[in-house]
Short mmCIF file of C-alpha atoms and ligand atoms in Angstrom, two decimals:
data_model
loop_
_atom_site.label_atom_id
_atom_site.label_comp_id
_atom_site.label_asym_id
_atom_site.label_seq_id
_atom_site.Cartn_x
_atom_site.Cartn_y
_atom_site.Cartn_z
CA MET A 19 83.94 -24.31 183.19
CA TYR A 20 80.36 -24.37 183.07
CA SER A 21 79.98 -23.87 185.94
CA ARG A 22 82.72 -20.38 185.99
CA THR A 23 81.31 -16.94 185.74
CA TRP A 24 79.65 -15.04 182.76
CA THR A 25 79.43 -11.52 181.76
CA LYS A 26 77.53 -9.15 179.32
CA LYS A 27 79.30 -6.28 179.41
CA SER A 28 77.31 -2.89 178.71
CA THR A 29 75.29 -3.04 174.96
CA LYS A 30 74.92 1.37 175.05
CA ASP A 31 78.85 1.22 173.47
CA CYS A 32 77.49 -1.01 169.45
CA SER A 33 79.82 1.06 167.45
CA LYS A 34 83.70 0.42 169.76
CA GLU A 35 82.62 -2.79 170.02
CA LEU A 36 82.62 -3.38 165.98
CA GLU A 37 85.07 -1.44 166.02
CA ARG A 38 87.44 -3.77 167.89
CA LEU A 39 85.32 -6.65 165.06
CA GLN A 40 86.70 -5.00 162.13
CA LYS A 41 90.39 -3.73 163.74
CA ALA A 42 90.31 -8.37 164.83
CA LEU A 43 89.01 -9.24 161.30
CA ARG A 44 90.89 -7.52 159.66
CA GLU A 45 94.51 -8.99 161.19
CA ALA A 46 93.32 -12.43 161.34
CA ASP A 47 94.86 -15.24 159.87
CA ALA A 48 91.70 -17.46 160.55
CA VAL A 49 87.98 -17.12 160.64
CA VAL A 50 85.75 -20.11 162.18
CA VAL A 51 82.60 -18.64 162.12
CA GLY A 52 79.54 -20.29 164.46
CA ALA A 53 75.85 -20.60 163.06
CA GLY A 54 72.86 -20.69 165.25
CA ALA A 55 69.26 -20.66 164.88
CA GLY A 56 69.14 -16.52 165.52
CA LEU A 57 71.38 -16.20 162.94
CA SER A 58 68.86 -18.21 160.32
CA ALA A 59 65.59 -15.68 161.80
CA ALA A 60 68.16 -12.66 161.13
CA ALA A 61 67.62 -14.29 157.56
CA GLY A 62 63.79 -13.62 158.22
CA PHE A 63 63.34 -17.60 159.41
CA SER A 64 60.31 -17.06 161.32
CA TYR A 65 58.70 -19.74 162.09
CA SER A 66 55.70 -18.27 163.88
CA GLY A 67 53.04 -14.79 162.41
CA ALA A 68 53.36 -13.85 159.19
CA ARG A 69 55.49 -16.46 158.01
CA PHE A 70 53.36 -18.95 160.02
CA GLU A 71 50.34 -18.34 158.79
CA ALA A 72 50.49 -16.89 155.85
CA TYR A 73 51.38 -21.74 154.91
CA PHE A 74 49.75 -23.31 157.38
CA SER A 75 46.25 -21.47 159.06
CA ASP A 76 44.62 -24.92 157.92
CA PHE A 77 46.78 -26.30 159.99
CA ALA A 78 46.77 -23.40 162.40
CA ALA A 79 42.88 -23.97 162.09
CA LYS A 80 42.57 -27.62 162.70
CA TYR A 81 44.80 -28.17 165.65
CA GLY A 82 45.22 -24.59 167.18
CA PHE A 83 49.12 -24.56 167.15
CA HIS A 84 51.40 -21.17 166.63
CA ASP A 85 54.17 -21.73 165.03
CA MET A 86 55.81 -24.39 163.51
CA TYR A 87 57.38 -26.19 165.82
CA MET A 88 54.44 -27.01 167.91
CA GLY A 89 53.04 -28.04 164.15
CA GLY A 90 56.00 -30.51 164.28
CA PHE A 91 55.72 -32.37 167.17
CA TYR A 92 51.92 -33.39 166.15
CA PRO A 93 51.47 -37.16 166.70
CA TYR A 94 49.80 -37.17 163.07
CA GLU A 95 47.27 -39.86 162.74
CA THR A 96 48.32 -40.60 159.62
CA PRO A 97 51.20 -40.28 156.91
CA GLU A 98 49.27 -38.51 154.88
CA GLU A 99 48.42 -36.49 157.03
CA TYR A 100 52.34 -35.76 158.58
CA TRP A 101 53.65 -35.54 155.20
CA ALA A 102 51.32 -32.59 153.85
CA TYR A 103 52.65 -31.19 157.28
CA TRP A 104 56.33 -31.72 156.88
CA SER A 105 56.39 -31.08 152.51
CA ARG A 106 54.94 -27.47 153.06
CA TYR A 107 57.84 -27.25 156.34
CA ILE A 108 60.27 -28.77 154.52
CA PHE A 109 60.02 -26.77 151.49
CA ILE A 110 59.80 -23.39 152.93
CA ASN A 111 62.37 -23.39 155.36
CA ARG A 112 64.85 -25.24 153.21
CA TYR A 113 63.45 -24.67 149.08
CA MET A 114 62.78 -20.98 149.50
CA ASP A 115 65.39 -18.77 149.50
CA ALA A 116 65.60 -16.32 152.65
CA PRO A 117 63.57 -13.21 152.99
CA LYS A 118 67.19 -11.05 154.33
CA PRO A 119 70.66 -11.10 152.12
CA VAL A 120 71.93 -11.86 155.62
CA TYR A 121 74.12 -14.66 154.61
CA ASP A 122 74.55 -12.91 151.56
CA GLU A 123 76.83 -9.89 153.55
CA LEU A 124 78.14 -13.26 155.91
CA LEU A 125 79.92 -14.60 152.91
CA GLN A 126 81.60 -11.49 151.69
CA LEU A 127 82.77 -10.75 155.10
CA VAL A 128 84.40 -13.87 154.99
CA SER A 129 84.94 -13.86 151.35
CA GLY A 130 88.81 -14.23 151.06
CA LYS A 131 89.81 -15.18 154.00
CA ASP A 132 90.45 -18.44 156.00
CA TYR A 133 87.77 -19.88 157.01
CA PHE A 134 85.44 -22.12 157.95
CA VAL A 135 81.12 -23.01 159.43
CA ILE A 136 79.76 -24.80 161.94
CA THR A 137 76.29 -24.54 162.16
CA THR A 138 73.45 -26.20 164.34
CA ASN A 139 71.20 -25.18 161.54
CA VAL A 140 70.02 -27.42 158.87
CA ASP A 141 68.40 -25.13 156.82
CA HIS A 142 70.86 -25.52 153.91
CA CYS A 143 71.62 -21.62 154.17
CA PHE A 144 74.71 -21.21 153.55
CA GLN A 145 75.80 -23.24 150.67
CA LYS A 146 71.96 -21.95 148.91
CA ALA A 147 74.53 -18.06 149.52
CA GLY A 148 77.12 -20.02 147.89
CA PHE A 149 79.84 -20.65 150.11
CA ASP A 150 82.81 -23.43 149.97
CA LYS A 151 81.05 -26.46 151.17
CA LYS A 152 84.88 -28.12 151.71
CA ARG A 153 84.34 -24.84 154.63
CA LEU A 154 81.43 -26.33 155.80
CA PHE A 155 79.91 -28.46 158.87
CA TYR A 156 76.75 -28.77 159.24
CA THR A 157 75.90 -31.33 163.20
CA GLN A 158 72.74 -31.64 163.03
CA GLY A 159 71.55 -32.23 159.65
CA ASP A 160 69.65 -31.07 156.49
CA TYR A 161 66.04 -30.81 155.88
CA GLY A 162 66.84 -31.59 152.65
CA LEU A 163 67.55 -35.29 152.84
CA PHE A 164 65.89 -38.27 154.25
CA GLN A 165 67.28 -41.11 155.85
CA CYS A 166 65.80 -44.89 156.57
CA SER A 167 63.50 -44.55 159.88
CA GLU A 168 65.37 -47.77 161.40
CA PRO A 169 68.03 -46.92 159.62
CA CYS A 170 68.69 -49.97 158.29
CA CYS A 171 71.40 -47.66 156.34
CA GLN A 172 74.11 -45.27 157.11
CA GLU A 173 72.76 -43.21 153.72
CA THR A 174 71.29 -40.14 152.40
CA PHE A 175 68.64 -39.22 150.13
CA ASP A 176 68.57 -35.83 148.88
CA ASN A 177 63.84 -35.09 148.79
CA GLU A 178 64.10 -31.84 146.32
CA THR A 179 61.35 -34.31 143.85
CA VAL A 180 59.27 -35.24 146.11
CA VAL A 181 59.68 -32.89 148.37
CA ARG A 182 57.94 -30.01 146.43
CA GLU A 183 55.46 -33.37 144.41
CA MET A 184 53.90 -33.03 148.06
CA VAL A 185 53.35 -29.65 148.24
CA GLY A 186 51.83 -28.80 144.84
CA CYS A 187 49.39 -32.78 144.89
CA GLN A 188 48.04 -31.81 148.22
CA LYS A 189 44.92 -32.20 149.00
CA ASN A 190 42.98 -31.55 152.80
CA MET A 191 46.14 -31.25 154.66
CA LYS A 192 47.02 -34.85 153.09
CA ILE A 193 49.31 -35.95 150.18
CA PRO A 194 48.76 -38.91 148.12
CA THR A 195 49.58 -42.40 149.60
CA GLU A 196 51.16 -42.92 146.52
CA LEU A 197 54.08 -39.99 147.12
CA VAL A 198 54.31 -41.05 151.47
CA PRO A 199 58.29 -41.96 151.20
CA VAL A 200 59.92 -44.93 152.27
CA CYS A 201 62.82 -46.43 152.69
CA PRO A 202 64.67 -48.18 148.90
CA HIS A 203 66.35 -50.82 150.92
CA CYS A 204 63.94 -51.94 153.96
CA GLY A 205 60.88 -50.12 153.00
CA ARG A 206 60.17 -48.60 156.04
CA PRO A 207 58.93 -45.22 156.73
CA MET A 208 61.39 -42.70 155.93
CA THR A 209 62.10 -39.29 158.70
CA MET A 210 63.89 -36.16 158.09
CA ASN A 211 68.42 -36.56 158.51
CA LEU A 212 68.15 -34.42 161.95
CA ARG A 213 69.34 -34.68 164.54
CA CYS A 214 67.06 -35.71 167.87
CA ASP A 215 68.58 -39.12 168.73
CA ASP A 216 70.59 -41.52 168.15
CA THR A 217 68.51 -43.29 165.00
CA PHE A 218 70.53 -39.89 163.11
CA VAL A 219 72.04 -41.36 160.09
CA GLN A 220 76.29 -40.28 159.68
CA ASP A 221 77.07 -39.87 155.82
CA GLU A 222 79.80 -39.88 154.04
CA GLY A 223 79.03 -36.28 153.08
CA TRP A 224 78.62 -35.40 157.62
CA ARG A 225 82.16 -37.48 158.34
CA LYS A 226 83.73 -35.86 155.62
CA ALA A 227 83.16 -31.81 156.60
CA ALA A 228 83.46 -33.05 160.82
CA GLU A 229 87.19 -34.72 159.87
CA ARG A 230 87.83 -31.04 158.05
CA TYR A 231 86.46 -29.13 160.33
CA GLU A 232 88.04 -30.98 162.84
CA LYS A 233 91.59 -31.12 160.74
CA PHE A 234 91.19 -26.98 159.86
CA LEU A 235 91.05 -25.91 163.90
CA ARG A 236 94.03 -28.26 164.60
CA THR A 237 96.74 -26.51 161.71
CA ARG A 238 95.25 -23.51 163.57
CA LYS A 239 95.40 -24.28 166.98
CA ASP A 240 98.40 -21.00 167.13
CA GLN A 241 97.47 -18.81 165.24
CA ARG A 242 95.47 -15.37 165.20
CA ILE A 243 92.17 -17.42 165.08
CA ILE A 244 88.72 -15.53 165.32
CA PHE A 245 86.05 -17.29 167.00
CA LEU A 246 83.09 -15.34 165.31
CA GLU A 247 79.69 -16.97 166.87
CA LEU A 248 75.83 -15.62 165.04
CA GLY A 249 73.10 -16.18 166.75
CA VAL A 250 74.38 -19.49 168.82
CA GLY A 251 71.87 -19.95 171.90
CA TYR A 252 71.43 -22.39 175.44
CA ASN A 253 70.06 -25.01 173.25
CA THR A 254 73.09 -26.85 172.06
CA PRO A 255 75.73 -25.69 174.03
CA VAL A 256 78.09 -28.18 173.53
CA ILE A 257 78.47 -27.35 169.75
CA ILE A 258 79.66 -24.12 169.56
CA LYS A 259 79.15 -21.96 172.44
CA TYR A 260 81.68 -24.47 174.57
CA PRO A 261 84.41 -25.62 172.17
CA PHE A 262 84.73 -21.36 171.10
CA TRP A 263 85.47 -20.12 174.85
CA ARG A 264 87.41 -23.04 175.24
CA MET A 265 89.69 -22.42 171.97
CA THR A 266 89.76 -18.69 173.01
CA GLU A 267 90.75 -19.40 176.95
CA ARG A 268 93.87 -21.34 175.27
CA ASN A 269 94.81 -19.15 172.22
CA PRO A 270 96.15 -15.85 174.17
CA LYS A 271 96.26 -14.76 170.32
CA ALA A 272 92.92 -16.08 169.62
CA VAL A 273 89.07 -13.49 169.97
CA TYR A 274 86.15 -14.40 170.56
CA ALA A 275 82.81 -12.83 168.90
CA SER A 276 79.69 -13.29 170.18
CA ILE A 277 76.50 -11.03 167.58
CA ASN A 278 74.02 -11.99 169.48
CA LEU A 279 70.49 -9.94 170.04
CA GLY A 280 70.17 -9.84 174.00
CA GLU A 281 72.01 -13.10 174.61
CA ALA A 282 75.83 -11.48 173.92
CA ILE A 283 78.01 -13.27 176.85
CA THR A 284 80.47 -14.37 177.13
CA MET A 285 83.11 -16.39 180.32
CA GLN A 286 85.44 -13.52 182.75
CA GLU A 287 88.19 -15.55 182.12
CA ILE A 288 88.24 -14.85 178.25
CA GLU A 289 86.77 -11.20 178.95
CA THR A 290 90.15 -9.12 177.27
CA GLN A 291 89.80 -11.52 174.46
CA SER A 292 86.18 -10.90 174.17
CA VAL A 293 84.02 -8.58 171.35
CA LEU A 294 79.75 -8.84 172.93
CA LEU A 295 77.61 -6.93 170.67
CA ASP A 296 74.01 -7.00 171.93
CA MET A 297 72.98 -6.54 168.32
CA ASP A 298 70.50 -7.26 164.92
CA ILE A 299 72.56 -10.24 163.52
CA GLY A 300 71.63 -8.69 159.94
CA GLU A 301 72.59 -5.01 161.53
CA ALA A 302 76.03 -5.27 162.23
CA LEU A 303 77.38 -7.58 159.51
CA ARG A 304 75.89 -4.34 157.26
CA GLN A 305 77.88 -2.29 159.30
CA LEU A 306 81.12 -4.46 159.23
CA THR A 307 80.93 -4.49 155.33
CA ARG A 308 80.90 -1.43 154.91
ZN1 LIG B 418 65.32 -49.06 155.11
#
């Protein structure tokens, strides 16, 4: 299906598309939200610019980074410096609240409905906004969890206390050596529970969420279901975008809706079932919840 024609609608008339989506939401039996990086960006989680400068100007000066991603890839010489960087990164992107209430507006939109969320975001914004944890599958991990780097066990460890300590105690871009996190079982270095390679730990919570998501889709496959895709790009389209297209194609009662500034597309086969909103997600949600 990936070689089929993609189509993009005219961006002139978002109000008609908003009305179509509003109607579809009213009539829907179930809503599946698929969220990517664009949703957190709309919530103000910018990884560059003022937000980067405010927290990483010392790293920027020393290494010449321009955004948080670049800093995240740098091979720091010592674990003390590595964790000075990453503890700040985790703290501001996982433990601080999003600057704009976009997730709250989304919750308002789906509350009272039969919904489920699948997300590639690892910033915990859904949980912080109060989404039902049993209706949430965060496929790529969570900045708020550590795992063994080996890994010697299929376990994850909450990192809030130690991350706050690392942020508070660091000096000259280094954390104290005694705060460098190690696996309680084998003593190897800890790492973030993020899907980067095949060492990603899928703990009990992850596996249960995956099962719930699969069950939700299976038990509602013939219903009037909306696949509401928010800010999903092309880094990992096989997790949300392509499955949403495929499931929409299989169910004539399904609606595929994409809200994505500059990247709202669908494939030709489901064009009539598609609502495409080429606009800011926050603005779209405000209008939809009005
Ligand atoms: Zn271990």
